[in-house]
mmCIF file of C-alpha atoms in Angstrom:
data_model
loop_
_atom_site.group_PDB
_atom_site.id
_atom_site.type_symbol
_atom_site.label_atom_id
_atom_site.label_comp_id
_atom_site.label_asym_id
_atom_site.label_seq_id
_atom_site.Cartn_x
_atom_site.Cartn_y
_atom_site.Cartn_z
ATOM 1 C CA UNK A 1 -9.806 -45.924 -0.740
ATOM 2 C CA UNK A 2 -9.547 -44.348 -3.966
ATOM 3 C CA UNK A 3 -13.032 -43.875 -5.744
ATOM 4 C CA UNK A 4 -12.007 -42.929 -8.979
ATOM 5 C CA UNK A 5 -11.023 -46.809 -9.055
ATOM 6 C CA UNK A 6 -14.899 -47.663 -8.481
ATOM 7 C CA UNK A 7 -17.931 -47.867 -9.223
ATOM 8 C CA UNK A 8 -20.454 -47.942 -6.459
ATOM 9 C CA UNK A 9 -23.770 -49.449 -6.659
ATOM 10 C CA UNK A 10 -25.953 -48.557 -3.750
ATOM 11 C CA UNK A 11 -29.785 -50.021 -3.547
ATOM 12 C CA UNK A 12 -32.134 -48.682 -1.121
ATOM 13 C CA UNK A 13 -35.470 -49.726 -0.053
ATOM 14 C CA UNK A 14 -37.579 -47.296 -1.888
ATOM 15 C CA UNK A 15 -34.926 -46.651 -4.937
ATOM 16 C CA UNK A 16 -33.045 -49.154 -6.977
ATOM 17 C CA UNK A 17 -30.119 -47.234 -7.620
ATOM 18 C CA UNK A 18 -29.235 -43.212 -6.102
ATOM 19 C CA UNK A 19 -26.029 -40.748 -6.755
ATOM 20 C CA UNK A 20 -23.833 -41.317 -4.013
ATOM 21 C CA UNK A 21 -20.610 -38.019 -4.361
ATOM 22 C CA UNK A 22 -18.879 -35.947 -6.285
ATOM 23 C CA UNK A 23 -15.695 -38.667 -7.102
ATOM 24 C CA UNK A 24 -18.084 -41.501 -7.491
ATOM 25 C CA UNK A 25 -19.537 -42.729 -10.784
ATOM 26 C CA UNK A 26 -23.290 -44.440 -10.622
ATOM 27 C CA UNK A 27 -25.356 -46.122 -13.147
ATOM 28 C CA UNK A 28 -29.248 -46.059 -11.871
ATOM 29 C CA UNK A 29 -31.366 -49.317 -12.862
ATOM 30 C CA UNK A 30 -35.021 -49.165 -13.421
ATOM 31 C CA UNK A 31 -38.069 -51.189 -14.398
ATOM 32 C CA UNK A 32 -38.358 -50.647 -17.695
ATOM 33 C CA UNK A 33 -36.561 -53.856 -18.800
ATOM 34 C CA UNK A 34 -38.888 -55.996 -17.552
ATOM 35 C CA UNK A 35 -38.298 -55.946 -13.681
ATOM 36 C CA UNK A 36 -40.919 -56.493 -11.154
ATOM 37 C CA UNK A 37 -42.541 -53.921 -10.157
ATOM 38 C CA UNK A 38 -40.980 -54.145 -6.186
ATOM 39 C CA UNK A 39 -38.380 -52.774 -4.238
ATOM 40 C CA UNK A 40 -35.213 -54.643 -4.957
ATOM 41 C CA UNK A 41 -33.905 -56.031 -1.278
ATOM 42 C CA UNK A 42 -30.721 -57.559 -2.722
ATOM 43 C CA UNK A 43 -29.087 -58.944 -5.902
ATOM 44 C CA UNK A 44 -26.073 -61.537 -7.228
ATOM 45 C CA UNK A 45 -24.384 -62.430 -10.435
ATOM 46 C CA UNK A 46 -23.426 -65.885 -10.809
ATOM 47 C CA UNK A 47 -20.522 -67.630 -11.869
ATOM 48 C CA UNK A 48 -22.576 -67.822 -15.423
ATOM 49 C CA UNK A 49 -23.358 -64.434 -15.532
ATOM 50 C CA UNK A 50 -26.936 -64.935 -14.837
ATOM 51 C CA UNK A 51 -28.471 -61.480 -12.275
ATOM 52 C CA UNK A 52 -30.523 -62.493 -9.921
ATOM 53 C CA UNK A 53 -32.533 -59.656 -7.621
ATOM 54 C CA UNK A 54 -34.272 -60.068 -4.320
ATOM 55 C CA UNK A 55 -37.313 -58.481 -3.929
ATOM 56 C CA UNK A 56 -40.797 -58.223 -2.043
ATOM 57 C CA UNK A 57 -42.851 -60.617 -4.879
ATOM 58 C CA UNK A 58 -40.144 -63.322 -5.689
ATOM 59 C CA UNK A 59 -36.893 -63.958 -6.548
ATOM 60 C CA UNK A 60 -35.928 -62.781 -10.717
ATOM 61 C CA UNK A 61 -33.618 -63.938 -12.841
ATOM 62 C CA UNK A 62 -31.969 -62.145 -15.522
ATOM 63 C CA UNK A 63 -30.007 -63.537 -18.452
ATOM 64 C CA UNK A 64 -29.042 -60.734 -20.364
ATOM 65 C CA UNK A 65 -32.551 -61.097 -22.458
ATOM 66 C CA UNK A 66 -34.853 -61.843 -20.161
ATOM 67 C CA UNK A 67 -36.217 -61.774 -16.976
ATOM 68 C CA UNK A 68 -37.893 -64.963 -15.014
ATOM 69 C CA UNK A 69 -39.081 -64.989 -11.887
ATOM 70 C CA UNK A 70 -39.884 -67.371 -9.062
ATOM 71 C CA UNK A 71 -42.875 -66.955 -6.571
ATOM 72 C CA UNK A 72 -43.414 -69.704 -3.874
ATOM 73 C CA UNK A 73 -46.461 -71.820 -4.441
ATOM 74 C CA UNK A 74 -48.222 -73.606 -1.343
ATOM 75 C CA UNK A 75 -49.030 -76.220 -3.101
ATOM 76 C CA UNK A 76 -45.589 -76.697 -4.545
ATOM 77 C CA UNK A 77 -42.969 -77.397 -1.951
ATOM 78 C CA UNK A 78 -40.057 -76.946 -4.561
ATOM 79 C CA UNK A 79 -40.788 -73.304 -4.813
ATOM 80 C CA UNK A 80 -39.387 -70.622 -3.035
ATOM 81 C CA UNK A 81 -40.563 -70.591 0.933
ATOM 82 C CA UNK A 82 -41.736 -66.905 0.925
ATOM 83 C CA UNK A 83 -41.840 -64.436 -1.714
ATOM 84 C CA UNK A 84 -40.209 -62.126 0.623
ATOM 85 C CA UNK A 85 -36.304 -62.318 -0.376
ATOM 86 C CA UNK A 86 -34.297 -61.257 1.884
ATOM 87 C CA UNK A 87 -30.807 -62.701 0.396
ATOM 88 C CA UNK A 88 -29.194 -64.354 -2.195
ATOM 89 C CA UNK A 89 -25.427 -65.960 -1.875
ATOM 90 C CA UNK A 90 -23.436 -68.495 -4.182
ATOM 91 C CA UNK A 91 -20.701 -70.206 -1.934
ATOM 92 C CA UNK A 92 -17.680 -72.246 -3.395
ATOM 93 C CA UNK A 93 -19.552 -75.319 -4.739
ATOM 94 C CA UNK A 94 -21.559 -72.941 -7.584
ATOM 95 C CA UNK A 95 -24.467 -73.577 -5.151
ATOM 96 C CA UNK A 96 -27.097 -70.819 -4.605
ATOM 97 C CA UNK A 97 -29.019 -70.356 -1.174
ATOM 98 C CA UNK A 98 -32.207 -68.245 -1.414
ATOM 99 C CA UNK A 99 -32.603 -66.442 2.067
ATOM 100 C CA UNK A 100 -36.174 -65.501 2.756
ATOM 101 C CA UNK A 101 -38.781 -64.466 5.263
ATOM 102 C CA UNK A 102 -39.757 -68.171 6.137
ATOM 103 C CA UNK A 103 -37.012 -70.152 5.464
ATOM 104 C CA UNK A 104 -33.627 -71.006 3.382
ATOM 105 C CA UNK A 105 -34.161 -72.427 -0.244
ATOM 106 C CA UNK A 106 -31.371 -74.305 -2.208
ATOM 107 C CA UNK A 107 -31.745 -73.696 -5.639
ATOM 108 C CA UNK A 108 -31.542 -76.444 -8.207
ATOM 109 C CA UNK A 109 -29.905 -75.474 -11.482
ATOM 110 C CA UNK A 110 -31.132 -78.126 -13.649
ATOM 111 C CA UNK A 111 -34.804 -78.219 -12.530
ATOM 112 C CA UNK A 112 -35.095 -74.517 -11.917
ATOM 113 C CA UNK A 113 -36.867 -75.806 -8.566
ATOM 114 C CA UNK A 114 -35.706 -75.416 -4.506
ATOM 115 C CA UNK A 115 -34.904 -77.391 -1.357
ATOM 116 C CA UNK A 116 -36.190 -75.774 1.421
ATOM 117 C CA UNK A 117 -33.610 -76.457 4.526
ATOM 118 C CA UNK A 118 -35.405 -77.980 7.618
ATOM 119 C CA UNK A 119 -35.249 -74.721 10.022
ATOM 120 C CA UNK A 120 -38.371 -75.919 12.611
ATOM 121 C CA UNK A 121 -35.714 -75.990 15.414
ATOM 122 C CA UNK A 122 -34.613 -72.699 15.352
ATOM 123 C CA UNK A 123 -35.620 -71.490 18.891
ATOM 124 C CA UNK A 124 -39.008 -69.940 19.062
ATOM 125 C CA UNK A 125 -40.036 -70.715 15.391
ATOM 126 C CA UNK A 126 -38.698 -67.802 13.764
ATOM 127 C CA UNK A 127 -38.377 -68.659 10.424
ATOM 128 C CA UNK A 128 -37.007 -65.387 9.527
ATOM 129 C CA UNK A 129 -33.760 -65.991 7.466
ATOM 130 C CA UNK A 130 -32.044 -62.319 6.474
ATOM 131 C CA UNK A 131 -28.468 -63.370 5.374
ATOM 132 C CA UNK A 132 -26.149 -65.899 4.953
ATOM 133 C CA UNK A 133 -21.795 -65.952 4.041
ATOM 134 C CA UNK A 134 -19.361 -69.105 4.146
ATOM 135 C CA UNK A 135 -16.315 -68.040 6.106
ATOM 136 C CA UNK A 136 -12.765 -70.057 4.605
ATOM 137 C CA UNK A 137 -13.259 -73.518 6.137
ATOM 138 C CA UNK A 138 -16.548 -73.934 3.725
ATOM 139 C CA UNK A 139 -19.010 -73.857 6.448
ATOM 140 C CA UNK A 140 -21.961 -72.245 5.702
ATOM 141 C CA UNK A 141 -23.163 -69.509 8.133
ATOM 142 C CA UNK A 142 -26.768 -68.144 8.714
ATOM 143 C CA UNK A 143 -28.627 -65.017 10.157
ATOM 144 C CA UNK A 144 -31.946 -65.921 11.492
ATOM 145 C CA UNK A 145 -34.202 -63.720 13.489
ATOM 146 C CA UNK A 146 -33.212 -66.355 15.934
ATOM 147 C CA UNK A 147 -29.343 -65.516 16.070
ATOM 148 C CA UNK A 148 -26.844 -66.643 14.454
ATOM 149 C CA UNK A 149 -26.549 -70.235 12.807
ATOM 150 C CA UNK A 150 -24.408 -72.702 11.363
ATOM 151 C CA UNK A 151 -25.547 -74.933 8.367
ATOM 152 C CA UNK A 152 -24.781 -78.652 8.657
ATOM 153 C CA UNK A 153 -24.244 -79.591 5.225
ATOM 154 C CA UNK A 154 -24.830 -83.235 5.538
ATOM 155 C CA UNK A 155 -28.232 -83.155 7.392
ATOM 156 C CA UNK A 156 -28.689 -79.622 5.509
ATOM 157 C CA UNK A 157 -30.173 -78.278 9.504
ATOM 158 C CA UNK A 158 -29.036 -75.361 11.259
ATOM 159 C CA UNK A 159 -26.951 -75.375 14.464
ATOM 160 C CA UNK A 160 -26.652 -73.399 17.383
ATOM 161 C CA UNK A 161 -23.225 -71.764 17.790
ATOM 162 C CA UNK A 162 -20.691 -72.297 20.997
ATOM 163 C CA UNK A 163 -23.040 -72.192 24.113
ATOM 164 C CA UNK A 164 -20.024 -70.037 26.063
ATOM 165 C CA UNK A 165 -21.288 -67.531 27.643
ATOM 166 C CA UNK A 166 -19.825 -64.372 25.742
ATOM 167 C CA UNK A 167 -22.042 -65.948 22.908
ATOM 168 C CA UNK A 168 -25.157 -66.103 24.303
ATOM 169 C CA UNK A 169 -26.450 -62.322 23.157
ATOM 170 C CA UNK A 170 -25.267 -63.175 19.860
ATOM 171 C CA UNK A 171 -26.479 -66.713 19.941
ATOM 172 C CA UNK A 172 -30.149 -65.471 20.287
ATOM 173 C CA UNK A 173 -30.458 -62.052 18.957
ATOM 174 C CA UNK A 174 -32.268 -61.266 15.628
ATOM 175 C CA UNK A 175 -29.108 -61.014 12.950
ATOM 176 C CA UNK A 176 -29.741 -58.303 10.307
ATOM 177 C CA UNK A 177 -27.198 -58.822 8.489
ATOM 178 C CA UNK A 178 -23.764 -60.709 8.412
ATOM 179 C CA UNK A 179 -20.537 -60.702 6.279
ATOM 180 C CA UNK A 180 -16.951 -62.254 6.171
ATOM 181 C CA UNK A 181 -13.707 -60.081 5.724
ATOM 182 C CA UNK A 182 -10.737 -61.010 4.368
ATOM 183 C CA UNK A 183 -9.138 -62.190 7.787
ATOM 184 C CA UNK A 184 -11.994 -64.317 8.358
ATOM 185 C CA UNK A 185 -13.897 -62.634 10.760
ATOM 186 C CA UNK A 186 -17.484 -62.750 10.881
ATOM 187 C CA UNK A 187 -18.973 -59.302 11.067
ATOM 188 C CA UNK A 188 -23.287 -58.929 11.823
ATOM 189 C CA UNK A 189 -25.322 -56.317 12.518
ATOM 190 C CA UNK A 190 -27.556 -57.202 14.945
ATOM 191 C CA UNK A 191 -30.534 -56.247 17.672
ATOM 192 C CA UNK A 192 -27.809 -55.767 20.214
ATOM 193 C CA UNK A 193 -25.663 -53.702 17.298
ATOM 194 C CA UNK A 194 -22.208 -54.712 15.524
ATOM 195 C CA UNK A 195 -21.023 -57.738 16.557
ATOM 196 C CA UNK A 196 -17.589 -59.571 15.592
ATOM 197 C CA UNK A 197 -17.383 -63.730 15.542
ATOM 198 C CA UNK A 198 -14.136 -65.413 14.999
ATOM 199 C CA UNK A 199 -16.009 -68.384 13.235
ATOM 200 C CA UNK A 200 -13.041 -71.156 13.773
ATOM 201 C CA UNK A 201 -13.240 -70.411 17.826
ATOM 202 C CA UNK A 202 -16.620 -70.177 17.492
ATOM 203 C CA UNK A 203 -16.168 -66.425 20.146
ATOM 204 C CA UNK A 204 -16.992 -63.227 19.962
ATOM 205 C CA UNK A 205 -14.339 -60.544 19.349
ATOM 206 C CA UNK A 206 -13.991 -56.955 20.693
ATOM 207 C CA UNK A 207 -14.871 -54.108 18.404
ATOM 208 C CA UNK A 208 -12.498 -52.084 17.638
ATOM 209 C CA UNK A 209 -12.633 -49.000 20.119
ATOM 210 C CA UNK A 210 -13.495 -46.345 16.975
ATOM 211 C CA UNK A 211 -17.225 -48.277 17.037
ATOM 212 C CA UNK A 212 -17.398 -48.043 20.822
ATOM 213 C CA UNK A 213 -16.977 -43.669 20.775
ATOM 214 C CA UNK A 214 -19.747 -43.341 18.041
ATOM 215 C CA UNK A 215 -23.125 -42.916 19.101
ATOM 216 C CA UNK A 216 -24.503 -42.404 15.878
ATOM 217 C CA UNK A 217 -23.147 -45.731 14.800
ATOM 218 C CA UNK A 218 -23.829 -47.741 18.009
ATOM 219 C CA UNK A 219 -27.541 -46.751 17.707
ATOM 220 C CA UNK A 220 -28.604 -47.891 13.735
ATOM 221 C CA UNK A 221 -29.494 -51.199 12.895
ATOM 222 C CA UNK A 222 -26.716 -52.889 10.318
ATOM 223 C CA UNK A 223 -28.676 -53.478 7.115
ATOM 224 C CA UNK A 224 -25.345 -54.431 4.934
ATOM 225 C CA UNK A 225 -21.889 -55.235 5.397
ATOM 226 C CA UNK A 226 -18.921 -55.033 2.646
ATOM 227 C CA UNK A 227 -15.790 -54.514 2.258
ATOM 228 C CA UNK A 228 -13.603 -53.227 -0.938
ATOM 229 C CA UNK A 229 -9.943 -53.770 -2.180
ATOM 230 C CA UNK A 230 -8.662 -51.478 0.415
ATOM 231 C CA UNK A 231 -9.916 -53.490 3.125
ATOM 232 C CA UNK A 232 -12.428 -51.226 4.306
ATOM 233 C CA UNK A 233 -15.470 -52.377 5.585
ATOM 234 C CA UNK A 234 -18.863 -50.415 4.708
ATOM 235 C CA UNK A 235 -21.676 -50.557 6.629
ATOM 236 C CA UNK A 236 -25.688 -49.145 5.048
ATOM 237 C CA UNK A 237 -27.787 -48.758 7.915
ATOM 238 C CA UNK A 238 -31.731 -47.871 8.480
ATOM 239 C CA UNK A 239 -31.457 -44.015 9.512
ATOM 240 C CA UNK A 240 -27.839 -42.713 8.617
ATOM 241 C CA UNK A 241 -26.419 -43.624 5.405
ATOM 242 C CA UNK A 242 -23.406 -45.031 5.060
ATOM 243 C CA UNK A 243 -20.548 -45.549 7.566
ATOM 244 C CA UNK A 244 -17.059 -46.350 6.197
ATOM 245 C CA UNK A 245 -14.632 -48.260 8.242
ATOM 246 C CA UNK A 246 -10.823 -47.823 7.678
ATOM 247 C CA UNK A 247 -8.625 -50.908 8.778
ATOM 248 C CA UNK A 248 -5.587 -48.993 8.237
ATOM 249 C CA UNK A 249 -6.529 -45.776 9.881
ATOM 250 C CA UNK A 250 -9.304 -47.163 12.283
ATOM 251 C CA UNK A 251 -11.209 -44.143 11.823
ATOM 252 C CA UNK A 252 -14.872 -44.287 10.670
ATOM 253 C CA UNK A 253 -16.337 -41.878 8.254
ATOM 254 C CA UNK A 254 -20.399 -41.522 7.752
ATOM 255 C CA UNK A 255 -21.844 -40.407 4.201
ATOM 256 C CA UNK A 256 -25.443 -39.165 4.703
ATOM 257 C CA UNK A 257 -28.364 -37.336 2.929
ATOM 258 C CA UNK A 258 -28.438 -33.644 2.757
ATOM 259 C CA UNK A 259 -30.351 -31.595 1.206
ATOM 260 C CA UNK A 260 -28.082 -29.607 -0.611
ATOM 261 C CA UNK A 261 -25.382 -30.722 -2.471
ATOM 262 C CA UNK A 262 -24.441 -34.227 -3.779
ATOM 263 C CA UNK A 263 -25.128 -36.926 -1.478
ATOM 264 C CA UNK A 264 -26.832 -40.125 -1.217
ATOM 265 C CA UNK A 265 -30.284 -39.993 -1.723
ATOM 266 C CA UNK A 266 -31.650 -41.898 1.026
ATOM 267 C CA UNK A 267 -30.412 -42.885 4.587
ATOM 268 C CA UNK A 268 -31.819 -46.077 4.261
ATOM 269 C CA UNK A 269 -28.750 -48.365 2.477
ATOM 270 C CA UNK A 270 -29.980 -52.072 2.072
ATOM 271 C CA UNK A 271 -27.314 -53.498 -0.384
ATOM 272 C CA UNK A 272 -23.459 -51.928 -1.555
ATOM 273 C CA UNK A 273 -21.665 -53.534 -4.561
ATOM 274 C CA UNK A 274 -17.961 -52.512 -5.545
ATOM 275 C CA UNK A 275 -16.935 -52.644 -8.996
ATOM 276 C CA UNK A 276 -13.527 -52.109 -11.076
ATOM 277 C CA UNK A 277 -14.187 -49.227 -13.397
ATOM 278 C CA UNK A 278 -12.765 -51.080 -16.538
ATOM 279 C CA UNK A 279 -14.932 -54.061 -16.101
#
């Protein structure tokens, strides 16, 4: 990768924006516009340039003049299921799905109101949604604290992936976080650690063996997954910054906080965005 060719927006849980190295160029986002007062979990810009942010008290909505912001409302069932955002994701249809911590929400454009997707099946009632991508078929996948789902677009329920057994850990184990590379592989960080789906076979797929000879990778928990024109995947975990992953090279490189020097501020990495500098 060659940074100069970036910039890198890192959010952590405690800070919504942090210096990440020497080569890299950051631009730090505060409150002061009009921002709730939260930590930001996760953000998106739509295809009409509307920002939206994920945080702790509701989902907000920027438009380059103002900020609006959507709380969930028990006695309105076409708000937002939880305040607690956990995700946001546009797939190919313009459609936005609002990931929180009791539920998925389908946003409505022209009544600025939600669907909330029938999850009561997911095994053991855990309602926890934390991410969702759409691999290159168009189907719609899901990371519940239930494992790992598939969204049924007609009946707009989640499914259970392949019952073979190789699936089974990842069928039921809380999913983190989740992400689709280029090649169409399904990458989630998990309770069990990195997993690998080939989402057309509906199977798991080895790691490469670089993941398997790091300890101090094997042992975080996944927050984010991305990957940048160079086809290297990133990975912000709970407890040890950032881990790069080169395709090319299969090596894996971690960026971490110290205390001296330039580094990352935090070792808690919730969200990564990748930007062309003359954007």
């Amino acid at each position: 990768m060659n940074p100069s060719r970036y910039c890198l927006f890192i959010f952590l849980y405690f800070t919504s924006s942090l210096l990440y190295g020497q080569t890299l160029n950051f631009k730090h986002i505060s409150f002061k516009e009009g921002l709730v007062q939260s930590p930001i979990s996760n953000f998106l810009q739509d295809d009409v340039g509307f920002i939206w942010f994920g945080n702790f008290k509701g989902l907000t909505r920027y438009d380059g003049y103002e900020f609006k912001t959507f709380n969930t409302n028990p006695n309105n069932s076409s708000s937002i299921s939880n305040n607690r955002v956990n995700a946001i994701f546009q797939d190919s249809d313009r459609q936005i799905w609002v990931c929180t911590a009791n539920g998925l929400d389908l946003y409505d454009r022209k009544l600025e109101a939600f669907t909330r997707i029938d999850i009561r099946e997911i095994k053991g009632g855990r309602n926890y949604i934390s991410s969702i991508v759409e691999d290159h078929q168009k189907n719609i996948w899901v990371g519940t604290f239930g494992g790992l789902k598939r969204l049924n677009k007609q009946t707009l329920k989640l499914e259970d992936i392949s019952s073979d057994s190789k699936n089974l850990m990842f069928r039921y184990s809380p999913v983190f976080s989740l992400f689709l590379d280029h090649q169409n592989n399904l990458w989630a960080g998990t309770k069990e650690g990195l997993m690998k789906f080939d989402p057309v076979k509906q199977k798991i797929v080895p790691l490469p063996k670089v993941f398997l000879e790091r300890p101090d990778f094997s042992e975080n928990k996944i927050l984010v997954i991305k990957q940048d024109s160079d086809n290297s995947l990133w990975f912000g975990t709970e407890i040890s910054g950032v881990f790069q992953f080169s395709m090319n090279k299969q090596a894996l490189k971690n960026y971490a906080f110290k205390e001296a020097g330039n580094s990352i501020a935090s070792n808690w990495v919730k969200d990564i965005l990748f930007r062309e500098r003359n954007e």
